[in-house]
Amino acid sequence: MAAKRPTVTIKEVAEAAGVHFSTVSRALSPATRARVNPAIVARVEETARRLGYRANTAASSLRTRRSHMVGLVVPDLASLLFPAILNGIEHTLQEQGYLTIVADTANDPERHRRILSAMVERQVDGLILASAMLHDAVLDEWLDGPAPIVLINRTDDSGRAPAVLSDDLRGIGLAMEHLAGLGHVRIGHVAGPQTLSTGATRRRGFAAAGAALGRRALPVAEAASFSREAGRLACAALLDAHPATTAVVAANDLLALGCYDALTARGLACPGDVSVTGYNDLPLMDLVDPPLTTVRFRHRDMGAEAARLLLARMAGQETAGDVLLRPELVLRGSTAPPSAAVGRGGAGPAAGGRRSPPRARR
Amino acid sequence: MAAKRPTVTIKEVAEAAGVHFSTVSRALSPATRARVNPAIVARVEETARRLGYRANTAASSLRTRRSHMVGLVVPDLASLLFPAILNGIEHTLQEQGYLTIVADTANDPERHRRILSAMVERQVDGLILASAMLHDAVLDEWLDGPAPIVLINRTDDSGRAPAVLSDDLRGIGLAMEHLAGLGHVRIGHVAGPQTLSTGATRRRGFAAAGAALGRRALPVAEAASFSREAGRLACAALLDAHPATTAVVAANDLLALGCYDALTARGLACPGDVSVTGYNDLPLMDLVDPPLTTVRFRHRDMGAEAARLLLARMAGQETAGDVLLRPELVLRGSTAPPSAAVGRGGAGPAAGGRRSPPRARR
DNA sequence: ATGGGTTTTGCAAACGTTTGCTGACACAAA
DNA sequence: TTTGTGTCAGCAAACGTTTGCAAAACCCAT
């Protein structure tokens, strides 16, 4: 099958079907199909199929100024957060005939610039950015560009582009209420980088929820990045400064895993000695040890929602402001009531210290 | 900044710089830059920058028949295997000035068809497919197409497209040797779908390694898909048929996690009663309980290698056959010498049955 | 000065579509 | 028969580049 294909164009189809090539164009495009005699439409379609005609989108987007492609820019493709988001974006765009170009900035602004430039040159009809910083110079350069922009997961502080976000204030609130409900009083926060909206907002949420519970000035340690290692360091710092801490709210799951490491390193058990909560509910968080209590929002929905928002904007519609996804708390094994013990301090690297007590899973 | 941009073209730059527009084209393209007076190049570049000129790739690829885009097709974006692979692909392509379009077939052949069609219409210069089936009709249709194809992670049986693969025979062999070395004799295989090369090859590897150890006809249970649930079912079937099994080699990590579930369900401990190995070393496999002994290959390298292969083919070079990545065994907590106990059979749903013994991590 | 050779620039024709206009034709009403 | 009203197909001009070809400009040696 599949005869060697020396690119057949609309003109060759026209010749074979015995009509003018403009008629072929009209016959093949859903929008104009109605304007041509049904008999001819049928004939043209049949010839096109027979010759193996494939439209050349480069030509058509040159003429129409629409490429039916959108660009997705992420800070780190390898993160476990993106597969589901990307999946949501890609599916809803695909349904509308759009293809998705994705690129990874590796957190490098220069690279970010180059990528956006390359995408715009490819005439993308719109952009979804998961790469926004809180004060984002790169973003500024493109807000007036030809392609509408939607932010996802993170936002910037200009408010000039609509964003699809988890409702972090509420999400962190849920975690705090849960811990307070268990009886925790000495709660600390391992915050994410304050240059990112997620880091900053969750920290604000932590302070606000603390205040609501009548506890001002709960301790916070800021991690240098959203990574397990940074979480370990920040948690260690937190525990050094506040050894009596019985619960830590981590700004995301990776940081929470780092907290596990820090606890293990000083022979503390989770949740026996210290409870830990995460944020995001990454895949497999139900399988780590102990299974992580964390705040979930539907990643796939976040992607789909961003895609829908972008589709609306590309269609020229004005859109209301940001979209906040409702978070929910998922209870697992990393949180428990505080133990009576007080004044711990011993460091020793006890292996296995953080095994959770047996508990039913799921 | 960023003045509202009403698309400035090469002609406007030409007028502003006082030269013919063809000169601008030559001045701006690295390949032809040498053919124009350096002073003019400088002037043109400066004016282009000043006016905020952005090349229109649609126009240039119409003329040159090169889009500098490649398509990547995966069966399931949400899988934990792809982020790293995609990362590898995207990075090495980006370095060469290519952008990556990715799409998800959701394992639907019709969708697969539409995606390939859409990508080819967008004039992609090449395709990387992670979606190949062993007998793949969809693939057949495109092998003679205009875009060179490279297969990744899976291959088909036609051998017509080069593939970048893990050396599964060797990888499974490593797992088998490890288990045999621990003293296991009654080893079973939870195989993946035999419609996929990974499923089929790993099964062959299992049989071959078994034979090499002097054990013919070791039991195999075939999972319906590469998923945790399918792994649970297959493992349960395996244990029903062969209750004395002391080790199971799963065809990938998800299946291995399903094996954990099956063991837990019948009150067996891993690795106390049954050892389990996986394949792929997905992220967080060091954190599940027990940490999974598995076969690793460098996912990112796989992506990078496929990209390089495609780059070569797009440059018109003939390439040697497939690329096999060397797998390595990573030893963790899910394997141990077989216990003396024999003739187990009790089913009871004992919670916590599969906790591993305390052991140092990393 | 003249001529030969080498850069450097301008000209214009593609590349494959879409789409506003015009013209051809058919049919119905006058 | 003429006129009017539609429907449908053809014509040709874009869209923004790249690039072969040829003219022009320059440099140097004669």
Tab-separated table of C-alpha atoms in Angstrom, chain A:
chain	number	residue	atom	x	y	z
A	1	MET	CA	0.000	0.000	0.000
A	2	ALA	CA	0.982	3.619	0.482
A	3	ALA	CA	2.421	4.443	-2.916
A	4	LYS	CA	5.584	6.506	-2.801
A	5	ARG	CA	4.213	9.957	-2.358
A	6	PRO	CA	5.666	12.814	-4.417
A	7	THR	CA	3.441	15.386	-2.691
A	8	VAL	CA	0.180	15.767	-4.496
A	9	THR	CA	-1.295	19.230	-4.382
A	10	ILE	CA	-4.700	20.694	-4.742
A	11	LYS	CA	-3.966	21.461	-8.378
A	12	GLU	CA	-3.306	17.879	-9.269
A	13	VAL	CA	-6.513	16.818	-7.607
A	14	ALA	CA	-8.271	19.535	-9.587
A	15	GLU	CA	-6.842	18.335	-12.852
A	16	ALA	CA	-7.715	14.728	-12.123
A	17	ALA	CA	-11.242	15.699	-11.164
A	18	GLY	CA	-11.629	18.052	-14.078
A	19	VAL	CA	-12.352	21.192	-12.085
A	20	HIS	CA	-10.547	24.372	-11.177
A	21	PHE	CA	-8.263	24.106	-8.180
A	22	SER	CA	-10.153	26.749	-6.294
A	23	THR	CA	-13.172	24.512	-6.456
A	24	VAL	CA	-11.171	21.731	-4.925
A	25	SER	CA	-10.158	24.021	-2.119
A	26	ARG	CA	-13.766	24.894	-1.460
A	27	ALA	CA	-14.962	21.331	-1.748
A	28	LEU	CA	-12.424	20.097	0.760
A	29	SER	CA	-12.901	22.721	3.395
A	30	PRO	CA	-15.880	22.137	5.699
A	31	ALA	CA	-16.583	25.838	5.908
A	32	THR	CA	-17.026	26.340	2.181
A	33	ARG	CA	-18.168	22.902	1.178
A	34	ALA	CA	-21.769	24.074	1.093
A	35	ARG	CA	-20.962	26.519	-1.663
A	36	VAL	CA	-20.198	23.824	-4.207
A	37	ASN	CA	-22.370	21.331	-6.006
A	38	PRO	CA	-22.694	18.158	-3.923
A	39	ALA	CA	-21.938	15.969	-6.917
A	40	ILE	CA	-18.661	17.766	-7.443
A	41	VAL	CA	-17.827	17.607	-3.763
A	42	ALA	CA	-18.203	13.867	-3.921
A	43	ARG	CA	-16.078	13.604	-7.026
A	44	VAL	CA	-13.360	15.787	-5.577
A	45	GLU	CA	-13.296	13.922	-2.286
A	46	GLU	CA	-13.009	10.645	-4.090
A	47	THR	CA	-10.159	11.837	-6.304
A	48	ALA	CA	-8.371	13.370	-3.346
A	49	ARG	CA	-8.558	10.110	-1.504
A	50	ARG	CA	-7.471	8.170	-4.534
A	51	LEU	CA	-4.427	10.330	-5.123
A	52	GLY	CA	-3.559	10.407	-1.434
A	53	TYR	CA	-3.867	14.157	-1.168
A	54	ARG	CA	-2.616	15.747	2.081
A	55	ALA	CA	-3.259	19.390	2.752
A	56	ASN	CA	-0.202	21.542	3.235
A	57	THR	CA	-0.808	23.454	6.407
A	58	ALA	CA	2.164	25.702	5.853
A	59	ALA	CA	0.490	27.105	2.787
A	60	SER	CA	-2.896	27.442	4.333
A	61	SER	CA	-1.680	29.103	7.468
A	62	LEU	CA	0.364	31.480	5.403
A	63	ARG	CA	-2.844	32.521	3.757
A	64	THR	CA	-5.219	32.322	6.706
A	65	ARG	CA	-2.864	33.309	9.516
A	66	ARG	CA	-4.028	30.394	11.598
A	67	SER	CA	-1.767	27.441	12.253
A	68	HIS	CA	-4.017	25.348	14.447
A	69	MET	CA	-1.079	24.788	16.744
A	70	VAL	CA	-0.582	25.947	20.283
A	71	GLY	CA	2.574	26.080	22.314
A	72	LEU	CA	2.984	24.701	25.802
A	73	VAL	CA	5.976	25.798	27.828
A	74	VAL	CA	6.935	24.022	31.028
A	75	PRO	CA	9.808	24.601	33.412
A	76	ASP	CA	10.667	20.939	33.697
A	77	LEU	CA	9.152	18.229	31.610
A	78	ALA	CA	10.476	15.500	33.835
A	79	SER	CA	8.396	16.667	36.761
A	80	LEU	CA	5.671	14.254	37.725
A	81	LEU	CA	3.149	17.026	37.749
A	82	PHE	CA	3.118	17.603	34.015
A	83	PRO	CA	2.185	14.335	32.408
A	84	ALA	CA	-1.390	14.590	33.621
A	85	ILE	CA	-1.648	18.292	32.888
A	86	LEU	CA	-0.216	17.833	29.426
A	87	ASN	CA	-2.591	14.985	28.889
A	88	GLY	CA	-5.547	17.195	29.720
A	89	ILE	CA	-4.351	19.996	27.500
A	90	GLU	CA	-3.493	17.795	24.597
A	91	HIS	CA	-6.762	15.914	24.602
A	92	THR	CA	-9.023	18.900	24.630
A	93	LEU	CA	-6.989	20.715	22.029
A	94	GLN	CA	-6.833	17.677	19.809
A	95	GLU	CA	-10.611	17.463	19.813
A	96	GLN	CA	-10.742	20.940	18.353
A	97	GLY	CA	-8.199	20.166	15.681
A	98	TYR	CA	-5.228	21.730	17.395
A	99	LEU	CA	-1.811	20.200	17.828
A	100	THR	CA	0.396	20.951	20.797
A	101	ILE	CA	4.029	21.957	20.636
A	102	VAL	CA	5.778	21.449	23.937
A	103	ALA	CA	9.104	22.743	25.130
A	104	ASP	CA	11.044	22.727	28.343
A	105	THR	CA	12.822	25.807	29.637
A	106	ALA	CA	14.864	23.931	32.228
A	107	ASN	CA	14.208	27.036	34.348
A	108	ASP	CA	16.503	29.092	32.152
A	109	PRO	CA	15.141	32.542	31.216
A	110	GLU	CA	17.295	32.795	28.122
A	111	ARG	CA	16.004	29.516	26.948
A	112	HIS	CA	12.503	30.586	27.789
A	113	ARG	CA	12.959	33.558	25.522
A	114	ARG	CA	14.244	31.478	22.658
A	115	ILE	CA	11.423	29.006	22.991
A	116	LEU	CA	8.708	31.630	22.957
A	117	SER	CA	10.348	33.244	19.994
A	118	ALA	CA	10.528	29.965	18.110
A	119	MET	CA	6.912	29.195	18.865
A	120	VAL	CA	5.659	32.562	17.761
A	121	GLU	CA	7.671	32.282	14.578
A	122	ARG	CA	5.937	28.980	13.969
A	123	GLN	CA	2.755	31.006	14.114
A	124	VAL	CA	1.194	29.254	17.084
A	125	ASP	CA	-2.337	30.474	17.615
A	126	GLY	CA	-1.933	30.565	21.371
A	127	LEU	CA	0.356	29.785	24.289
A	128	ILE	CA	-0.038	27.975	27.576
A	129	LEU	CA	2.720	28.727	30.033
A	130	ALA	CA	3.446	26.688	33.118
A	131	SER	CA	6.701	28.523	33.477
A	132	ALA	CA	5.672	31.863	34.904
A	133	MET	CA	7.674	33.447	37.675
A	134	LEU	CA	6.086	35.887	40.076
A	135	HIS	CA	7.880	38.850	38.542
A	136	ASP	CA	8.418	37.657	35.034
A	137	ALA	CA	10.360	39.806	32.625
A	138	VAL	CA	10.225	37.213	29.865
A	139	LEU	CA	6.490	36.978	30.136
A	140	ASP	CA	6.136	40.740	29.924
A	141	GLU	CA	7.764	40.754	26.525
A	142	TRP	CA	5.122	38.500	25.053
A	143	LEU	CA	1.908	39.644	26.632
A	144	ASP	CA	1.284	42.009	23.741
A	145	GLY	CA	2.395	39.480	21.209
A	146	PRO	CA	0.238	38.019	18.490
A	147	ALA	CA	-0.662	34.884	20.443
A	148	PRO	CA	-3.039	34.915	23.399
A	149	ILE	CA	-1.523	33.534	26.577
A	150	VAL	CA	-2.959	31.436	29.362
A	151	LEU	CA	-1.011	30.644	32.517
A	152	ILE	CA	-1.243	27.316	34.228
A	153	ASN	CA	-0.343	26.098	37.708
A	154	ARG	CA	1.575	29.278	38.393
A	155	THR	CA	0.710	32.882	37.800
A	156	ASP	CA	2.658	36.091	37.731
A	157	ASP	CA	1.910	39.275	39.580
A	158	SER	CA	0.891	41.428	36.654
A	159	GLY	CA	-2.506	39.826	36.367
A	160	ARG	CA	-2.422	40.505	32.660
A	161	ALA	CA	-2.879	36.896	31.578
A	162	PRO	CA	-5.631	34.640	32.860
A	163	ALA	CA	-4.445	31.663	34.856
A	164	VAL	CA	-5.748	28.263	35.856
A	165	LEU	CA	-4.663	27.483	39.373
A	166	SER	CA	-5.273	25.310	42.356
A	167	ASP	CA	-6.980	27.247	45.117
A	168	ASP	CA	-3.890	27.139	47.283
A	169	LEU	CA	-5.251	29.214	50.130
A	170	ARG	CA	-8.095	26.804	50.541
A	171	GLY	CA	-5.920	23.761	49.971
A	172	ILE	CA	-3.411	24.660	52.623
A	173	GLY	CA	-6.309	25.574	54.870
A	174	LEU	CA	-7.640	22.044	54.535
A	175	ALA	CA	-4.322	20.586	55.581
A	176	MET	CA	-4.062	22.931	58.543
A	177	GLU	CA	-7.571	22.217	59.733
A	178	HIS	CA	-6.882	18.518	59.517
A	179	LEU	CA	-3.736	18.811	61.594
A	180	ALA	CA	-5.356	21.102	64.123
A	181	GLY	CA	-8.243	18.683	64.320
A	182	LEU	CA	-5.789	15.925	65.213
A	183	GLY	CA	-4.562	18.087	68.044
A	184	HIS	CA	-1.398	19.570	66.582
A	185	VAL	CA	-0.359	22.957	67.850
A	186	ARG	CA	3.302	23.250	66.968
A	187	ILE	CA	2.973	23.200	63.211
A	188	GLY	CA	5.705	24.330	60.831
A	189	HIS	CA	5.746	25.099	57.126
A	190	VAL	CA	8.336	24.027	54.618
A	191	ALA	CA	7.701	26.687	52.029
A	192	GLY	CA	8.551	26.651	48.355
A	193	PRO	CA	10.565	29.341	46.578
A	194	GLN	CA	8.920	32.714	47.082
A	195	THR	CA	9.707	33.678	43.523
A	196	LEU	CA	6.939	31.368	42.365
A	197	SER	CA	3.285	32.056	42.944
A	198	THR	CA	2.725	28.554	44.290
A	199	GLY	CA	5.427	29.019	46.887
A	200	ALA	CA	4.229	32.461	47.893
A	201	THR	CA	0.509	31.722	47.930
A	202	ARG	CA	0.820	28.543	49.928
A	203	ARG	CA	2.940	30.332	52.443
A	204	ARG	CA	0.294	33.030	52.733
A	205	GLY	CA	-2.288	30.286	53.129
A	206	PHE	CA	-0.281	28.755	55.916
A	207	ALA	CA	-0.019	32.022	57.799
A	208	ALA	CA	-3.690	32.793	57.270
A	209	ALA	CA	-4.841	29.382	58.428
A	210	GLY	CA	-2.540	29.627	61.431
A	211	ALA	CA	-4.032	32.970	62.351
A	212	ALA	CA	-7.537	31.577	61.955
A	213	LEU	CA	-6.608	28.911	64.461
A	214	GLY	CA	-5.347	31.549	66.810
A	215	ARG	CA	-1.681	30.852	66.183
A	216	ARG	CA	0.293	33.736	64.800
A	217	ALA	CA	3.904	33.466	63.726
A	218	LEU	CA	4.103	29.743	63.149
A	219	PRO	CA	7.595	28.860	61.992
A	220	VAL	CA	8.456	28.700	58.308
A	221	ALA	CA	11.532	27.411	56.516
A	222	GLU	CA	11.904	28.272	52.873
A	223	ALA	CA	13.211	25.658	50.465
A	224	ALA	CA	15.450	26.797	47.650
A	225	SER	CA	13.500	24.863	45.064
A	226	PHE	CA	10.587	22.460	44.796
A	227	SER	CA	12.745	19.382	45.168
A	228	ARG	CA	13.176	16.546	47.569
A	229	GLU	CA	16.677	17.603	48.491
A	230	ALA	CA	15.688	21.203	49.145
A	231	GLY	CA	12.825	19.897	51.243
A	232	ARG	CA	15.194	17.836	53.309
A	233	LEU	CA	17.404	20.826	54.013
A	234	ALA	CA	14.546	23.152	54.835
A	235	CYS	CA	12.896	20.632	57.104
A	236	ALA	CA	16.167	20.047	58.919
A	237	ALA	CA	16.507	23.779	59.435
A	238	LEU	CA	12.948	23.965	60.684
A	239	LEU	CA	13.499	21.184	63.196
A	240	ASP	CA	16.775	22.673	64.329
A	241	ALA	CA	15.087	25.940	65.114
A	242	HIS	CA	11.916	24.399	66.507
A	243	PRO	CA	12.596	20.912	67.854
A	244	ALA	CA	9.186	20.610	69.425
A	245	THR	CA	7.400	20.719	66.072
A	246	THR	CA	4.877	17.908	65.753
A	247	ALA	CA	3.616	18.545	62.256
A	248	VAL	CA	4.913	20.059	59.072
A	249	VAL	CA	2.927	21.318	56.157
A	250	ALA	CA	5.078	21.053	53.058
A	251	ALA	CA	4.338	23.274	50.083
A	252	ASN	CA	4.351	20.296	47.761
A	253	ASP	CA	4.834	16.543	47.644
A	254	LEU	CA	8.481	16.596	46.687
A	255	LEU	CA	9.240	18.809	49.635
A	256	ALA	CA	7.223	16.424	51.796
A	257	LEU	CA	9.368	13.532	50.650
A	258	GLY	CA	12.379	15.597	51.590
A	259	CYS	CA	10.821	16.020	55.025
A	260	TYR	CA	10.635	12.239	55.294
A	261	ASP	CA	14.357	12.162	54.618
A	262	ALA	CA	15.074	14.798	57.232
A	263	LEU	CA	12.988	12.965	59.819
A	264	THR	CA	14.639	9.662	59.070
A	265	ALA	CA	18.034	11.292	59.381
A	266	ARG	CA	17.327	12.333	62.931
A	267	GLY	CA	15.578	9.175	63.947
A	268	LEU	CA	12.101	10.596	64.059
A	269	ALA	CA	9.151	8.547	62.889
A	270	CYS	CA	6.417	9.769	60.632
A	271	PRO	CA	3.693	10.091	61.675
A	272	GLY	CA	4.671	8.787	65.127
A	273	ASP	CA	6.802	11.763	66.022
A	274	VAL	CA	6.020	14.244	63.293
A	275	SER	CA	3.102	14.373	60.864
A	276	VAL	CA	3.701	15.574	57.325
A	277	THR	CA	1.374	16.821	54.608
A	278	GLY	CA	2.131	17.459	50.967
A	279	TYR	CA	0.479	19.193	48.055
A	280	ASN	CA	-0.395	17.970	44.537
A	281	ASP	CA	-0.905	14.266	45.116
A	282	LEU	CA	1.613	13.203	42.539
A	283	PRO	CA	1.313	9.689	41.136
A	284	LEU	CA	2.410	6.965	43.552
A	285	MET	CA	2.038	9.104	46.631
A	286	ASP	CA	-0.274	6.394	47.902
A	287	LEU	CA	2.580	3.935	47.681
A	288	VAL	CA	5.415	5.725	49.396
A	289	ASP	CA	6.131	4.893	52.993
A	290	PRO	CA	4.241	6.205	54.825
A	291	PRO	CA	1.534	6.928	52.281
A	292	LEU	CA	1.383	10.676	52.033
A	293	THR	CA	-1.523	12.744	53.288
A	294	THR	CA	-1.720	15.502	50.739
A	295	VAL	CA	-3.879	18.039	48.961
A	296	ARG	CA	-5.130	16.965	45.591
A	297	PHE	CA	-6.577	18.833	42.688
A	298	ARG	CA	-7.407	17.303	39.350
A	299	HIS	CA	-4.318	17.821	37.248
A	300	ARG	CA	-5.978	16.627	34.116
A	301	ASP	CA	-8.820	19.060	34.672
A	302	MET	CA	-6.335	21.834	35.141
A	303	GLY	CA	-4.926	21.096	31.715
A	304	ALA	CA	-8.324	20.775	30.130
A	305	GLU	CA	-9.517	23.990	31.714
A	306	ALA	CA	-6.496	25.897	30.500
A	307	ALA	CA	-7.046	24.548	27.016
A	308	ARG	CA	-10.661	25.619	27.062
A	309	LEU	CA	-9.736	29.044	28.277
A	310	LEU	CA	-7.189	29.393	25.517
A	311	LEU	CA	-9.636	28.193	22.892
A	312	ALA	CA	-12.055	30.866	24.011
A	313	ARG	CA	-9.442	33.568	23.838
A	314	MET	CA	-8.229	32.401	20.448
A	315	ALA	CA	-11.807	32.673	19.260
A	316	GLY	CA	-11.636	36.287	20.298
A	317	GLN	CA	-13.854	35.981	23.316
A	318	GLU	CA	-13.168	37.941	26.408
A	319	THR	CA	-12.723	35.660	29.378
A	320	ALA	CA	-13.428	36.246	33.002
A	321	GLY	CA	-10.412	36.228	35.304
A	322	ASP	CA	-8.537	33.275	36.722
A	323	VAL	CA	-9.942	29.801	37.204
A	324	LEU	CA	-9.416	28.285	40.645
A	325	LEU	CA	-9.656	24.526	40.945
A	326	ARG	CA	-11.142	23.202	44.126
A	327	PRO	CA	-8.609	21.222	46.119
A	328	GLU	CA	-9.445	18.310	48.358
A	329	LEU	CA	-7.559	16.718	51.171
A	330	VAL	CA	-6.627	13.085	50.783
A	331	LEU	CA	-5.995	11.373	54.072
A	332	ARG	CA	-3.300	8.760	54.195
A	333	GLY	CA	-0.720	7.514	56.607
A	334	SER	CA	1.614	10.441	57.144
A	335	THR	CA	-0.580	12.256	59.644
A	336	ALA	CA	-1.676	11.176	63.120
A	337	PRO	CA	-2.380	12.795	66.469
A	338	PRO	CA	0.718	14.202	68.146
A	339	SER	CA	2.428	11.920	70.647
A	340	ALA	CA	2.829	13.007	74.245
A	341	ALA	CA	6.612	12.960	74.006
A	342	VAL	CA	8.230	16.328	74.269
A	343	GLY	CA	11.709	17.726	74.199
A	344	ARG	CA	13.141	15.240	71.749
A	345	GLY	CA	16.447	16.157	70.301
A	346	GLY	CA	18.648	13.126	69.684
A	347	ALA	CA	19.928	13.032	66.129
A	348	GLY	CA	21.380	9.570	65.501
A	349	PRO	CA	20.771	8.140	62.017
A	350	ALA	CA	18.387	5.353	62.922
A	351	ALA	CA	17.528	3.249	59.921
A	352	GLY	CA	13.886	2.395	59.446
A	353	GLY	CA	12.840	5.019	61.915
A	354	ARG	CA	10.166	6.349	59.694
A	355	ARG	CA	8.252	3.210	59.021
A	356	SER	CA	4.609	3.873	59.507
A	357	PRO	CA	2.508	1.658	61.716
A	358	PRO	CA	0.590	-0.978	59.820
A	359	ARG	CA	-2.567	0.525	58.463
A	360	ALA	CA	-5.003	-0.384	55.779
A	361	ARG	CA	-4.189	1.267	52.487
A	362	ARG	CA	-6.489	3.053	50.088
